[in-house]
């Protein structure tokens, strides 16, 4: 049970893409117990636990569940989490999307989970840097308990600054991030061609 802004181990990360692997690597470096869930069991590389395909047992002991899936896959992950019925009451579930607010996790909230979002404001490239989140801004949103735990996670990873947003600000925040990151790359490309 994750209460009072503490990260209760183990942390279960659902999604073994760039964000999930980077987060697992960073938490493992800090000696936090981590379990990594995906569609198929496989080794995940140095400094990261193997990806597990059987979700039920891992979720049943999770203190914090982080959905590190692409924006358009979050709803399907939530569906599977609901179907597995392993989320305990008062488990904190966060997703890493900059676009969605906590409402995408509503079916898990209905099962008693505290829900929110924890978004690192940085693109996450492939690679094995264990300090990937050091000094990266963290943007948090969700219910009170989820935001406290998301803040504890950001502090543990030495992220800065740590910003809290209401759900209503998430679309504007996402648009600003797209302009700042994606459009800057396009603008640079056009400048190079010119």
PDB file of C-alpha atoms in Angstrom, residues 4-127:
ATOM      1  CA  UNK A   4       1.849   9.317   2.643  1.00  0.00           C
ATOM      2  CA  UNK A   5       3.946   9.948  -0.440  1.00  0.00           C
ATOM      3  CA  UNK A   6       6.204   6.939  -0.029  1.00  0.00           C
ATOM      4  CA  UNK A   7       7.122   4.512  -2.795  1.00  0.00           C
ATOM      5  CA  UNK A   8       6.173   1.062  -1.547  1.00  0.00           C
ATOM      6  CA  UNK A   9       8.143  -1.723  -3.229  1.00  0.00           C
ATOM      7  CA  UNK A  10       8.058  -3.452  -5.505  1.00  0.00           C
ATOM      8  CA  UNK A  11       7.486  -1.013  -8.348  1.00  0.00           C
ATOM      9  CA  UNK A  12       5.801  -2.790 -11.256  1.00  0.00           C
ATOM     10  CA  UNK A  13       6.363  -1.197 -14.652  1.00  0.00           C
ATOM     11  CA  UNK A  14       3.958  -2.246 -17.393  1.00  0.00           C
ATOM     12  CA  UNK A  15       5.621  -1.694 -20.748  1.00  0.00           C
ATOM     13  CA  UNK A  16       9.145  -2.588 -21.823  1.00  0.00           C
ATOM     14  CA  UNK A  17       9.722   0.155 -24.388  1.00  0.00           C
ATOM     15  CA  UNK A  18      12.180   3.036 -24.053  1.00  0.00           C
ATOM     16  CA  UNK A  19      10.415   4.727 -21.125  1.00  0.00           C
ATOM     17  CA  UNK A  20       9.711   1.504 -19.217  1.00  0.00           C
ATOM     18  CA  UNK A  21      13.242   0.169 -19.659  1.00  0.00           C
ATOM     19  CA  UNK A  22      14.812   3.528 -18.756  1.00  0.00           C
ATOM     20  CA  UNK A  23      12.684   3.792 -15.636  1.00  0.00           C
ATOM     21  CA  UNK A  24      13.440   0.183 -14.629  1.00  0.00           C
ATOM     22  CA  UNK A  25      17.163   0.824 -15.141  1.00  0.00           C
ATOM     23  CA  UNK A  26      17.094   4.035 -13.082  1.00  0.00           C
ATOM     24  CA  UNK A  27      15.166   2.471 -10.194  1.00  0.00           C
ATOM     25  CA  UNK A  28      17.345  -0.665 -10.216  1.00  0.00           C
ATOM     26  CA  UNK A  29      20.417   1.574  -9.984  1.00  0.00           C
ATOM     27  CA  UNK A  30      18.839   3.098  -6.857  1.00  0.00           C
ATOM     28  CA  UNK A  31      18.281  -0.430  -5.481  1.00  0.00           C
ATOM     29  CA  UNK A  32      14.497  -0.171  -5.668  1.00  0.00           C
ATOM     30  CA  UNK A  33      12.855  -3.574  -6.274  1.00  0.00           C
ATOM     31  CA  UNK A  34      11.411  -3.482  -9.805  1.00  0.00           C
ATOM     32  CA  UNK A  35       9.353  -5.897 -11.890  1.00  0.00           C
ATOM     33  CA  UNK A  36       8.874  -5.319 -15.610  1.00  0.00           C
ATOM     34  CA  UNK A  37       5.758  -6.591 -17.402  1.00  0.00           C
ATOM     35  CA  UNK A  38       5.230  -6.943 -21.135  1.00  0.00           C
ATOM     36  CA  UNK A  39       3.417  -8.981 -23.775  1.00  0.00           C
ATOM     37  CA  UNK A  40       6.099 -11.679 -23.902  1.00  0.00           C
ATOM     38  CA  UNK A  41       8.741 -12.880 -21.459  1.00  0.00           C
ATOM     39  CA  UNK A  42      12.252 -11.926 -22.557  1.00  0.00           C
ATOM     40  CA  UNK A  43      15.567 -10.668 -21.247  1.00  0.00           C
ATOM     41  CA  UNK A  44      15.604  -6.881 -21.091  1.00  0.00           C
ATOM     42  CA  UNK A  45      19.324  -6.180 -21.081  1.00  0.00           C
ATOM     43  CA  UNK A  46      21.983  -5.220 -18.563  1.00  0.00           C
ATOM     44  CA  UNK A  47      20.864  -3.488 -15.394  1.00  0.00           C
ATOM     45  CA  UNK A  48      17.187  -4.332 -15.941  1.00  0.00           C
ATOM     46  CA  UNK A  49      15.067  -7.233 -14.679  1.00  0.00           C
ATOM     47  CA  UNK A  50      13.730  -9.665 -17.297  1.00  0.00           C
ATOM     48  CA  UNK A  51      10.350  -8.844 -18.818  1.00  0.00           C
ATOM     49  CA  UNK A  52       7.564 -11.011 -17.391  1.00  0.00           C
ATOM     50  CA  UNK A  53       4.506 -12.028 -19.414  1.00  0.00           C
ATOM     51  CA  UNK A  54       2.475 -13.350 -16.440  1.00  0.00           C
ATOM     52  CA  UNK A  55       1.021 -10.259 -14.794  1.00  0.00           C
ATOM     53  CA  UNK A  56      -1.194 -11.499 -11.972  1.00  0.00           C
ATOM     54  CA  UNK A  57       1.390 -12.431  -9.348  1.00  0.00           C
ATOM     55  CA  UNK A  58       3.537  -9.333  -9.924  1.00  0.00           C
ATOM     56  CA  UNK A  59       0.540  -7.000  -9.684  1.00  0.00           C
ATOM     57  CA  UNK A  60      -0.769  -8.713  -6.547  1.00  0.00           C
ATOM     58  CA  UNK A  61       2.331  -7.599  -4.621  1.00  0.00           C
ATOM     59  CA  UNK A  62       2.848  -4.211  -6.310  1.00  0.00           C
ATOM     60  CA  UNK A  63       3.132  -1.105  -4.194  1.00  0.00           C
ATOM     61  CA  UNK A  64       3.217   1.135  -7.257  1.00  0.00           C
ATOM     62  CA  UNK A  65       2.201   0.301 -10.820  1.00  0.00           C
ATOM     63  CA  UNK A  66       3.515   2.500 -13.635  1.00  0.00           C
ATOM     64  CA  UNK A  67       2.004   2.133 -17.103  1.00  0.00           C
ATOM     65  CA  UNK A  68       4.791   3.058 -19.518  1.00  0.00           C
ATOM     66  CA  UNK A  69       2.899   2.350 -22.731  1.00  0.00           C
ATOM     67  CA  UNK A  70       2.336   4.546 -25.796  1.00  0.00           C
ATOM     68  CA  UNK A  71      -0.594   6.966 -25.499  1.00  0.00           C
ATOM     69  CA  UNK A  72      -2.828   4.913 -27.780  1.00  0.00           C
ATOM     70  CA  UNK A  73      -2.106   1.676 -25.884  1.00  0.00           C
ATOM     71  CA  UNK A  74      -2.925   2.848 -22.353  1.00  0.00           C
ATOM     72  CA  UNK A  75      -6.630   1.972 -22.565  1.00  0.00           C
ATOM     73  CA  UNK A  76      -5.789  -1.598 -23.654  1.00  0.00           C
ATOM     74  CA  UNK A  77      -3.307  -1.963 -20.780  1.00  0.00           C
ATOM     75  CA  UNK A  78      -5.938  -0.697 -18.343  1.00  0.00           C
ATOM     76  CA  UNK A  79      -8.394  -3.243 -19.771  1.00  0.00           C
ATOM     77  CA  UNK A  80      -5.915  -6.053 -19.160  1.00  0.00           C
ATOM     78  CA  UNK A  81      -5.172  -4.814 -15.638  1.00  0.00           C
ATOM     79  CA  UNK A  82      -8.902  -4.799 -14.870  1.00  0.00           C
ATOM     80  CA  UNK A  83      -9.293  -8.284 -16.388  1.00  0.00           C
ATOM     81  CA  UNK A  84      -6.422  -9.675 -14.295  1.00  0.00           C
ATOM     82  CA  UNK A  85      -8.182  -8.301 -11.156  1.00  0.00           C
ATOM     83  CA  UNK A  86      -4.883  -8.112  -9.288  1.00  0.00           C
ATOM     84  CA  UNK A  87      -4.847  -4.400  -8.428  1.00  0.00           C
ATOM     85  CA  UNK A  88      -5.330  -4.159  -4.684  1.00  0.00           C
ATOM     86  CA  UNK A  89      -7.346  -1.373  -3.090  1.00  0.00           C
ATOM     87  CA  UNK A  90      -5.135   1.663  -2.415  1.00  0.00           C
ATOM     88  CA  UNK A  91      -2.488   0.574  -4.952  1.00  0.00           C
ATOM     89  CA  UNK A  92      -1.143   3.628  -6.745  1.00  0.00           C
ATOM     90  CA  UNK A  93      -1.297   3.423 -10.548  1.00  0.00           C
ATOM     91  CA  UNK A  94       0.450   6.079 -12.634  1.00  0.00           C
ATOM     92  CA  UNK A  95       0.871   6.405 -16.378  1.00  0.00           C
ATOM     93  CA  UNK A  96       3.704   8.189 -18.164  1.00  0.00           C
ATOM     94  CA  UNK A  97       1.685   9.952 -20.869  1.00  0.00           C
ATOM     95  CA  UNK A  98       2.048  13.673 -21.368  1.00  0.00           C
ATOM     96  CA  UNK A  99      -1.222  13.756 -23.284  1.00  0.00           C
ATOM     97  CA  UNK A 100      -3.679  11.877 -21.050  1.00  0.00           C
ATOM     98  CA  UNK A 101      -4.816  12.821 -17.582  1.00  0.00           C
ATOM     99  CA  UNK A 102      -5.713  10.329 -14.849  1.00  0.00           C
ATOM    100  CA  UNK A 103      -9.231   9.803 -16.242  1.00  0.00           C
ATOM    101  CA  UNK A 104      -7.822   7.163 -18.647  1.00  0.00           C
ATOM    102  CA  UNK A 105      -7.247   5.084 -15.493  1.00  0.00           C
ATOM    103  CA  UNK A 106     -10.870   5.409 -14.277  1.00  0.00           C
ATOM    104  CA  UNK A 107     -11.604   1.631 -14.437  1.00  0.00           C
ATOM    105  CA  UNK A 108      -8.709   1.068 -12.008  1.00  0.00           C
ATOM    106  CA  UNK A 109      -9.892   3.895  -9.789  1.00  0.00           C
ATOM    107  CA  UNK A 110     -13.261   2.097  -9.658  1.00  0.00           C
ATOM    108  CA  UNK A 111     -11.357  -0.911  -8.253  1.00  0.00           C
ATOM    109  CA  UNK A 112      -9.947   1.276  -5.459  1.00  0.00           C
ATOM    110  CA  UNK A 113      -6.623   2.371  -6.964  1.00  0.00           C
ATOM    111  CA  UNK A 114      -5.223   5.864  -6.479  1.00  0.00           C
ATOM    112  CA  UNK A 115      -4.556   7.149 -10.006  1.00  0.00           C
ATOM    113  CA  UNK A 116      -2.447   9.803 -11.675  1.00  0.00           C
ATOM    114  CA  UNK A 117       0.144  10.651 -14.268  1.00  0.00           C
ATOM    115  CA  UNK A 118       3.902  11.068 -13.974  1.00  0.00           C
ATOM    116  CA  UNK A 119       5.398  12.538 -17.133  1.00  0.00           C
ATOM    117  CA  UNK A 120       9.118  13.136 -17.663  1.00  0.00           C
ATOM    118  CA  UNK A 121       9.375  16.207 -19.898  1.00  0.00           C
ATOM    119  CA  UNK A 122      12.085  14.754 -22.123  1.00  0.00           C
ATOM    120  CA  UNK A 123      12.253  12.438 -25.095  1.00  0.00           C
ATOM    121  CA  UNK A 124      13.691   9.095 -24.052  1.00  0.00           C
ATOM    122  CA  UNK A 125      16.103   7.685 -26.637  1.00  0.00           C
ATOM    123  CA  UNK A 126      17.305   4.100 -26.794  1.00  0.00           C
ATOM    124  CA  UNK A 127      20.296   3.511 -24.579  1.00  0.00           C
TER     125      UNK A 127
END
